[in-house]
Short mmCIF file of C-alpha atoms and ligand atoms in Angstrom, two decimals:
data_model
loop_
_atom_site.label_atom_id
_atom_site.label_comp_id
_atom_site.label_asym_id
_atom_site.label_seq_id
_atom_site.Cartn_x
_atom_site.Cartn_y
_atom_site.Cartn_z
CA MET A 1322 -10.20 -100.26 190.59
CA LYS A 1323 -9.60 -103.98 190.97
CA THR A 1324 -10.82 -105.97 193.95
CA VAL A 1325 -8.68 -108.97 194.85
CA GLY A 1326 -8.45 -111.49 197.67
CA ILE A 1327 -4.87 -112.80 197.66
CA PHE A 1328 -1.48 -111.14 198.12
CA ALA A 1329 -0.02 -112.35 194.79
CA GLU A 1330 -2.78 -110.53 192.87
CA VAL A 1331 -2.10 -107.29 194.76
CA ARG A 1332 1.62 -107.48 193.89
CA GLU A 1333 0.76 -108.10 190.25
CA LEU A 1334 -1.56 -105.09 190.00
CA ALA A 1335 0.26 -102.47 192.09
CA VAL A 1336 3.09 -100.81 190.19
CA GLY A 1337 5.73 -98.18 190.94
CA ARG A 1338 5.76 -96.63 194.39
CA ILE A 1339 3.02 -98.36 196.40
CA GLY A 1340 1.06 -96.76 199.24
CA LEU A 1341 -0.95 -99.05 201.53
CA VAL A 1342 -3.90 -97.99 203.71
CA PRO A 1343 -4.86 -100.79 206.13
CA THR A 1344 -8.45 -100.59 207.43
CA MET A 1345 -11.19 -102.69 208.97
CA GLY A 1346 -13.77 -101.13 206.68
CA PHE A 1347 -16.96 -99.16 207.29
CA LEU A 1348 -15.10 -96.17 206.00
CA HIS A 1349 -15.45 -92.54 207.02
CA GLU A 1350 -13.53 -89.33 206.37
CA GLY A 1351 -10.71 -90.44 208.72
CA HIS A 1352 -9.94 -93.36 206.40
CA LEU A 1353 -10.50 -91.18 203.32
CA SER A 1354 -7.87 -88.68 204.55
CA LEU A 1355 -5.33 -91.53 204.68
CA ILE A 1356 -6.28 -92.57 201.14
CA GLU A 1357 -5.88 -88.96 199.91
CA ALA A 1358 -2.37 -88.77 201.41
CA ALA A 1359 -1.47 -92.14 199.86
CA ARG A 1360 -2.84 -90.94 196.49
CA ARG A 1361 -0.67 -87.78 196.62
CA GLU A 1362 2.54 -89.59 197.51
CA ASN A 1363 2.47 -92.83 195.46
CA ASP A 1364 1.92 -94.31 192.00
CA SER A 1365 -0.41 -97.07 193.18
CA VAL A 1366 -2.73 -97.05 196.19
CA VAL A 1367 -3.82 -100.27 197.85
CA VAL A 1368 -6.55 -100.24 200.51
CA SER A 1369 -7.04 -103.36 202.59
CA VAL A 1370 -10.36 -104.05 204.29
CA PHE A 1371 -10.10 -106.88 206.79
CA VAL A 1372 -11.80 -107.23 210.17
CA ASN A 1373 -8.89 -108.98 211.84
CA PRO A 1374 -10.15 -111.59 214.34
CA LEU A 1375 -6.70 -111.77 215.98
CA GLN A 1376 -7.01 -108.27 217.44
CA PHE A 1377 -10.41 -108.68 219.11
CA ASN A 1378 -10.23 -109.83 222.70
CA GLU A 1379 -14.02 -109.93 223.05
CA PRO A 1380 -15.85 -112.23 220.57
CA SER A 1381 -19.02 -110.09 220.89
CA ASP A 1382 -17.02 -107.03 219.78
CA LEU A 1383 -15.82 -108.92 216.67
CA ASP A 1384 -19.35 -110.11 215.86
CA SER A 1385 -20.90 -106.66 216.24
CA TYR A 1386 -18.18 -104.82 214.25
CA PRO A 1387 -20.02 -103.00 211.41
CA ARG A 1388 -19.40 -104.48 207.96
CA ASP A 1389 -20.62 -103.22 204.58
CA PRO A 1390 -18.30 -104.27 201.72
CA ASP A 1391 -20.46 -102.67 198.99
CA ARG A 1392 -20.51 -99.31 200.76
CA ASP A 1393 -16.72 -99.52 201.31
CA ALA A 1394 -16.08 -100.41 197.65
CA THR A 1395 -18.14 -97.40 196.48
CA LEU A 1396 -16.20 -94.97 198.69
CA ILE A 1397 -12.84 -96.54 197.87
CA ARG A 1398 -13.50 -96.46 194.12
CA ALA A 1399 -14.56 -92.79 194.30
CA ALA A 1400 -11.31 -91.98 196.15
CA GLY A 1401 -9.25 -93.14 193.15
CA VAL A 1402 -7.80 -96.29 194.70
CA ASP A 1403 -6.12 -98.79 192.36
CA VAL A 1404 -6.46 -102.01 194.31
CA LEU A 1405 -8.94 -103.03 197.00
CA PHE A 1406 -7.56 -105.97 198.96
CA LEU A 1407 -10.48 -107.82 200.51
CA PRO A 1408 -9.19 -111.13 201.89
CA ASP A 1409 -11.37 -113.51 203.86
CA ALA A 1410 -10.22 -114.86 207.21
CA GLY A 1411 -9.42 -118.25 205.67
CA THR A 1412 -7.01 -116.66 203.18
CA MET A 1413 -5.29 -114.50 205.80
CA TYR A 1414 -5.07 -117.32 208.34
CA PRO A 1415 -5.37 -120.67 206.50
CA THR A 1416 -4.17 -122.28 209.71
CA GLU A 1417 -3.99 -120.93 213.26
CA PRO A 1418 -0.92 -118.62 213.10
CA LEU A 1419 1.72 -119.98 215.47
CA THR A 1420 3.90 -116.96 214.75
CA ARG A 1421 2.80 -113.78 216.51
CA VAL A 1422 4.47 -110.39 216.56
CA GLU A 1423 4.80 -108.97 220.07
CA VAL A 1424 5.98 -105.39 220.44
CA ARG A 1425 6.92 -105.38 224.11
CA GLU A 1426 6.63 -102.32 226.36
CA VAL A 1427 4.72 -100.31 223.72
CA SER A 1428 1.90 -102.85 224.24
CA ASP A 1429 2.04 -102.87 228.04
CA ARG A 1430 0.00 -99.75 228.76
CA MET A 1431 -3.29 -98.03 227.95
CA GLU A 1432 -5.02 -99.98 225.15
CA GLY A 1433 -2.67 -102.91 225.80
CA LEU A 1434 -3.86 -103.21 229.42
CA SER A 1435 -7.51 -102.68 228.57
CA ARG A 1436 -7.53 -105.14 225.66
CA PRO A 1437 -5.22 -108.12 226.33
CA GLY A 1438 -3.81 -109.59 223.09
CA HIS A 1439 -5.10 -106.70 220.97
CA PHE A 1440 -1.72 -105.25 219.99
CA SER A 1441 -0.19 -108.63 219.22
CA GLY A 1442 -3.09 -109.14 216.79
CA VAL A 1443 -2.53 -105.71 215.25
CA ALA A 1444 1.26 -106.14 214.92
CA THR A 1445 0.84 -109.62 213.41
CA VAL A 1446 -1.69 -108.56 210.76
CA VAL A 1447 0.25 -105.40 209.84
CA ALA A 1448 3.46 -107.47 209.50
CA LYS A 1449 1.57 -109.85 207.18
CA LEU A 1450 0.26 -106.93 205.10
CA PHE A 1451 3.77 -105.44 204.85
CA ALA A 1452 5.30 -108.80 203.88
CA GLY A 1453 2.52 -109.79 201.46
CA ILE A 1454 1.99 -106.45 199.71
CA GLN A 1455 5.49 -104.96 200.05
CA PRO A 1456 4.36 -101.32 200.08
CA ASN A 1457 6.83 -98.43 200.04
CA ALA A 1458 4.67 -96.44 202.45
CA ALA A 1459 1.78 -97.24 204.79
CA TYR A 1460 -0.74 -94.75 206.18
CA PHE A 1461 -2.15 -94.77 209.71
CA GLY A 1462 -4.29 -92.33 211.70
CA ARG A 1463 -3.16 -90.61 214.90
CA LYS A 1464 -6.63 -91.48 216.18
CA ASP A 1465 -4.93 -94.71 217.28
CA ALA A 1466 -1.79 -92.99 218.58
CA GLN A 1467 -0.48 -95.97 220.53
CA GLN A 1468 -1.05 -98.24 217.53
CA LEU A 1469 0.94 -95.82 215.36
CA SER A 1470 3.87 -95.90 217.84
CA LEU A 1471 3.65 -99.70 217.85
CA VAL A 1472 3.61 -100.07 214.05
CA ARG A 1473 6.57 -97.68 213.69
CA ARG A 1474 8.55 -99.62 216.26
CA MET A 1475 7.65 -102.97 214.67
CA ALA A 1476 8.72 -101.75 211.20
CA THR A 1477 12.05 -100.53 212.63
CA ASP A 1478 12.71 -103.62 214.77
CA LEU A 1479 11.91 -106.06 211.93
CA SER A 1480 13.60 -103.95 209.20
CA PHE A 1481 10.50 -103.57 207.05
CA PRO A 1482 11.49 -101.06 204.32
CA VAL A 1483 8.17 -99.23 204.75
CA ASP A 1484 7.77 -95.52 205.43
CA VAL A 1485 5.12 -95.46 208.19
CA ARG A 1486 3.14 -92.24 207.86
CA GLY A 1487 0.87 -90.80 210.60
CA LEU A 1488 -2.04 -88.48 209.68
CA PRO A 1489 -4.13 -86.12 211.87
CA ILE A 1490 -7.35 -87.18 213.57
CA VAL A 1491 -10.47 -86.26 211.61
CA ARG A 1492 -13.34 -85.11 213.85
CA GLU A 1493 -17.04 -84.59 213.36
CA PHE A 1494 -18.27 -81.00 213.31
CA ASP A 1495 -18.92 -81.11 217.07
CA GLY A 1496 -15.40 -82.37 217.87
CA LEU A 1497 -16.11 -86.10 218.37
CA ALA A 1498 -13.27 -88.12 216.78
CA LEU A 1499 -14.66 -90.06 213.82
CA SER A 1500 -15.16 -93.75 214.44
CA SER A 1501 -17.63 -96.24 213.02
CA ARG A 1502 -18.65 -96.79 216.68
CA ASN A 1503 -20.14 -93.26 216.70
CA LEU A 1504 -23.10 -94.72 214.80
CA THR A 1505 -23.99 -96.77 217.85
CA ILE A 1506 -24.02 -93.85 220.33
CA GLU A 1507 -27.61 -93.17 221.33
CA ASP A 1508 -28.76 -89.61 220.61
CA HIS A 1509 -29.26 -88.72 224.25
CA LEU A 1510 -25.64 -89.75 225.00
CA ARG A 1511 -24.05 -87.64 222.25
CA ASP A 1512 -23.29 -84.81 224.67
CA SER A 1513 -21.68 -87.27 227.09
CA ALA A 1514 -19.49 -88.59 224.24
CA LEU A 1515 -18.26 -85.05 223.61
CA THR A 1516 -16.67 -84.94 227.08
CA LEU A 1517 -13.72 -86.92 225.67
CA SER A 1518 -12.66 -84.29 223.13
CA ARG A 1519 -13.63 -81.39 225.43
CA SER A 1520 -11.44 -82.73 228.24
CA LEU A 1521 -8.53 -83.30 225.86
CA PHE A 1522 -8.90 -79.81 224.39
CA GLY A 1523 -8.90 -78.37 227.93
CA ALA A 1524 -5.56 -80.10 228.60
CA ALA A 1525 -4.30 -78.99 225.16
CA ASP A 1526 -5.13 -75.33 225.98
CA LEU A 1527 -3.20 -75.64 229.23
CA PHE A 1528 -0.23 -77.17 227.37
CA GLU A 1529 -0.24 -74.32 224.86
CA SER A 1530 -0.25 -71.82 227.72
CA GLY A 1531 3.11 -73.31 228.80
CA GLU A 1532 2.21 -76.11 231.26
CA ARG A 1533 4.59 -79.10 230.90
CA SER A 1534 3.74 -81.05 234.07
CA VAL A 1535 1.83 -84.23 233.22
CA LYS A 1536 0.16 -84.17 236.65
CA ALA A 1537 -1.34 -80.74 235.90
CA LEU A 1538 -2.41 -81.76 232.38
CA LEU A 1539 -4.08 -84.94 233.67
CA LEU A 1540 -5.87 -82.96 236.35
CA ALA A 1541 -7.23 -80.61 233.69
CA ALA A 1542 -8.39 -83.54 231.55
CA HIS A 1543 -10.05 -85.33 234.49
CA SER A 1544 -11.83 -82.17 235.61
CA GLY A 1545 -13.45 -81.98 232.15
CA PHE A 1546 -15.48 -85.10 232.94
CA GLY A 1547 -17.49 -83.80 235.90
CA LYS A 1548 -19.96 -86.33 237.32
CA ASP A 1549 -21.83 -87.56 234.23
CA PRO A 1550 -23.14 -91.03 235.23
CA SER A 1551 -23.19 -92.18 231.58
CA VAL A 1552 -19.41 -91.73 231.27
CA ASP A 1553 -17.07 -94.38 232.63
CA VAL A 1554 -13.43 -93.30 232.16
CA GLU A 1555 -11.09 -96.28 231.72
CA TYR A 1556 -7.83 -94.34 231.57
CA ILE A 1557 -6.32 -90.96 230.86
CA ASP A 1558 -2.55 -91.09 230.27
CA VAL A 1559 0.23 -89.08 228.72
CA ALA A 1560 2.82 -91.05 226.73
CA ARG A 1561 5.78 -90.43 224.45
CA VAL A 1562 5.01 -90.55 220.73
CA SER A 1563 8.24 -92.50 220.13
CA ASP A 1564 7.41 -95.59 222.19
CA ALA A 1565 4.18 -94.88 224.11
CA SER A 1566 6.09 -94.87 227.42
CA ILE A 1567 4.61 -92.82 230.26
CA VAL A 1568 6.21 -89.44 231.06
CA ASP A 1569 6.13 -87.02 234.02
CA GLU A 1570 7.00 -83.92 232.08
CA ILE A 1571 6.62 -83.09 228.40
CA ARG A 1572 10.09 -82.58 226.95
CA GLU A 1573 9.54 -84.44 223.67
CA PRO A 1574 6.44 -85.09 221.50
CA ALA A 1575 3.77 -86.86 223.55
CA PHE A 1576 0.07 -87.61 223.36
CA ILE A 1577 -2.62 -87.37 226.01
CA ALA A 1578 -5.03 -90.26 225.46
CA ILE A 1579 -8.44 -91.18 226.87
CA ALA A 1580 -10.52 -94.33 226.76
CA ALA A 1581 -14.06 -94.18 228.13
CA ARG A 1582 -17.33 -96.03 227.91
CA ILE A 1583 -20.32 -93.92 227.00
CA GLY A 1584 -23.22 -96.20 227.92
CA SER A 1585 -22.16 -99.45 226.22
CA VAL A 1586 -19.92 -97.84 223.57
CA ARG A 1587 -16.16 -97.74 224.15
CA LEU A 1588 -14.47 -94.68 222.65
CA ILE A 1589 -10.84 -93.55 222.45
CA ASP A 1590 -9.37 -90.16 221.60
CA ASN A 1591 -6.13 -88.23 222.01
CA VAL A 1592 -4.31 -84.98 221.30
CA THR A 1593 -0.62 -84.78 220.37
CA LEU A 1594 1.47 -82.27 222.33
CA ASP A 1595 4.68 -80.98 220.75
CA PRO A 1596 7.01 -79.04 223.07
CA VAL A 1597 9.21 -77.96 220.13
CA THR A 1598 6.46 -76.10 218.26
CA GLU A 1599 4.60 -75.51 221.58
CA ARG A 1600 1.41 -76.57 219.78
CA ALA A 1601 -1.21 -79.22 220.46
CA ASP A 1602 -2.54 -81.08 217.42
CA ARG A 1603 -6.32 -81.31 217.90
CA GLY A 1604 -6.85 -82.73 214.39
CA ILE A 1605 -9.19 -81.61 211.62
CA ARG A 1606 -12.93 -80.92 211.91
CA LEU A 1607 -15.51 -81.69 209.25
CA ASN A 1608 -17.91 -78.82 208.59
CA GLU A 1609 -20.74 -81.07 207.49
CA PRO A 1610 -22.18 -84.39 208.71
CA SER A 1611 -19.93 -87.38 208.10
CA VAL A 1612 -20.53 -89.94 205.34
CA LEU A 1613 -21.18 -92.31 208.25
CA TYR A 1614 -24.69 -90.88 208.57
CA GLY A 1615 -25.61 -90.58 204.91
CA ASP A 1616 -26.68 -92.95 202.14
CA ILE A 1617 -23.80 -93.82 199.85
P1 LIG B 592 -9.78 -98.95 211.48
O1 LIG B 592 -10.56 -99.25 210.26
O2 LIG B 592 -10.60 -98.40 212.61
O3 LIG B 592 -8.87 -100.08 211.89
O4 LIG B 592 -8.82 -97.75 211.10
C1 LIG B 592 -7.98 -97.82 209.98
C2 LIG B 592 -7.05 -96.65 210.01
O5 LIG B 592 -7.80 -95.44 209.98
C3 LIG B 592 -6.17 -96.60 211.28
O6 LIG B 592 -4.86 -96.20 210.92
C4 LIG B 592 -6.86 -95.56 212.10
O7 LIG B 592 -6.00 -94.89 212.99
C5 LIG B 592 -7.37 -94.61 211.04
N1 LIG B 592 -8.47 -93.82 211.55
C6 LIG B 592 -9.62 -94.26 212.14
N2 LIG B 592 -10.37 -93.23 212.56
C7 LIG B 592 -9.70 -92.10 212.22
C8 LIG B 592 -9.95 -90.70 212.38
N3 LIG B 592 -11.04 -90.26 212.99
N4 LIG B 592 -9.03 -89.84 211.91
C9 LIG B 592 -7.89 -90.28 211.31
N5 LIG B 592 -7.60 -91.57 211.12
C10 LIG B 592 -8.48 -92.47 211.57
#
């Protein structure tokens, strides 16, 4: 594996069909599942690790984002990656970028409302990665379902010849969706954190029993939260997979998404609901503790 810091070096090293996995580092099995898919489907795999300042609306959130480049490099090397792209902020943004990518409407709801400017930062950095690396395919997790809709729409609207692939959510053994933020959940709040996935699974069960009314599904999800004072629900919404627009009834693939604060930690989660297969995609569960908690 080669570690490089500028786009030209990535293009020189990556050959044949190129699969790109964009990340912000501090890797876990969710990221590793994207790398595995990229490995299966391409000749060269490029993983980028860049904590993108443009997508953080709170400076304290950017400062406290966990970073461990050595740990990331060890995991990425073991996963059989060809090129690790590790740019610094000065290389990615030598000057304040005056050009920003705005994906309208997709950005107007849910995460877009809660985190002003976030999606413009995401779309801009992903567009730069697509332009600079020129991958054939790029791999994203359904953990960030709205982000996946946004990246797909951006690639279509701007004619990027990139196959945008979405992979299932990887969950810890107790159902909590993997996120580097899980490390910061205090032990006594772990059970509170599990209300996100439990509420979503409750709504997913109802969907699989034939319910298509969004009102009924939202009611089921909300009722899963009870009155836990440590849980502050920011939103629960159901949106179309295609463009993240809000729906009343599920007639095409949609996702039910939650954002909540557990103590001081903000978590998001979702389940995809497919009326064609009549199945809810709850993701994949690890049957052992995540690499997040171990020594690498
Ligand atoms: P991040 O490093 O958090 O920006 O995430 C990089 C990529 O990994 C994004 O496409 C995420 O959606 C994906 N990802 C993060 N957590 C998970 C997870 N638990 N399961 C699947 N994909 C994930």
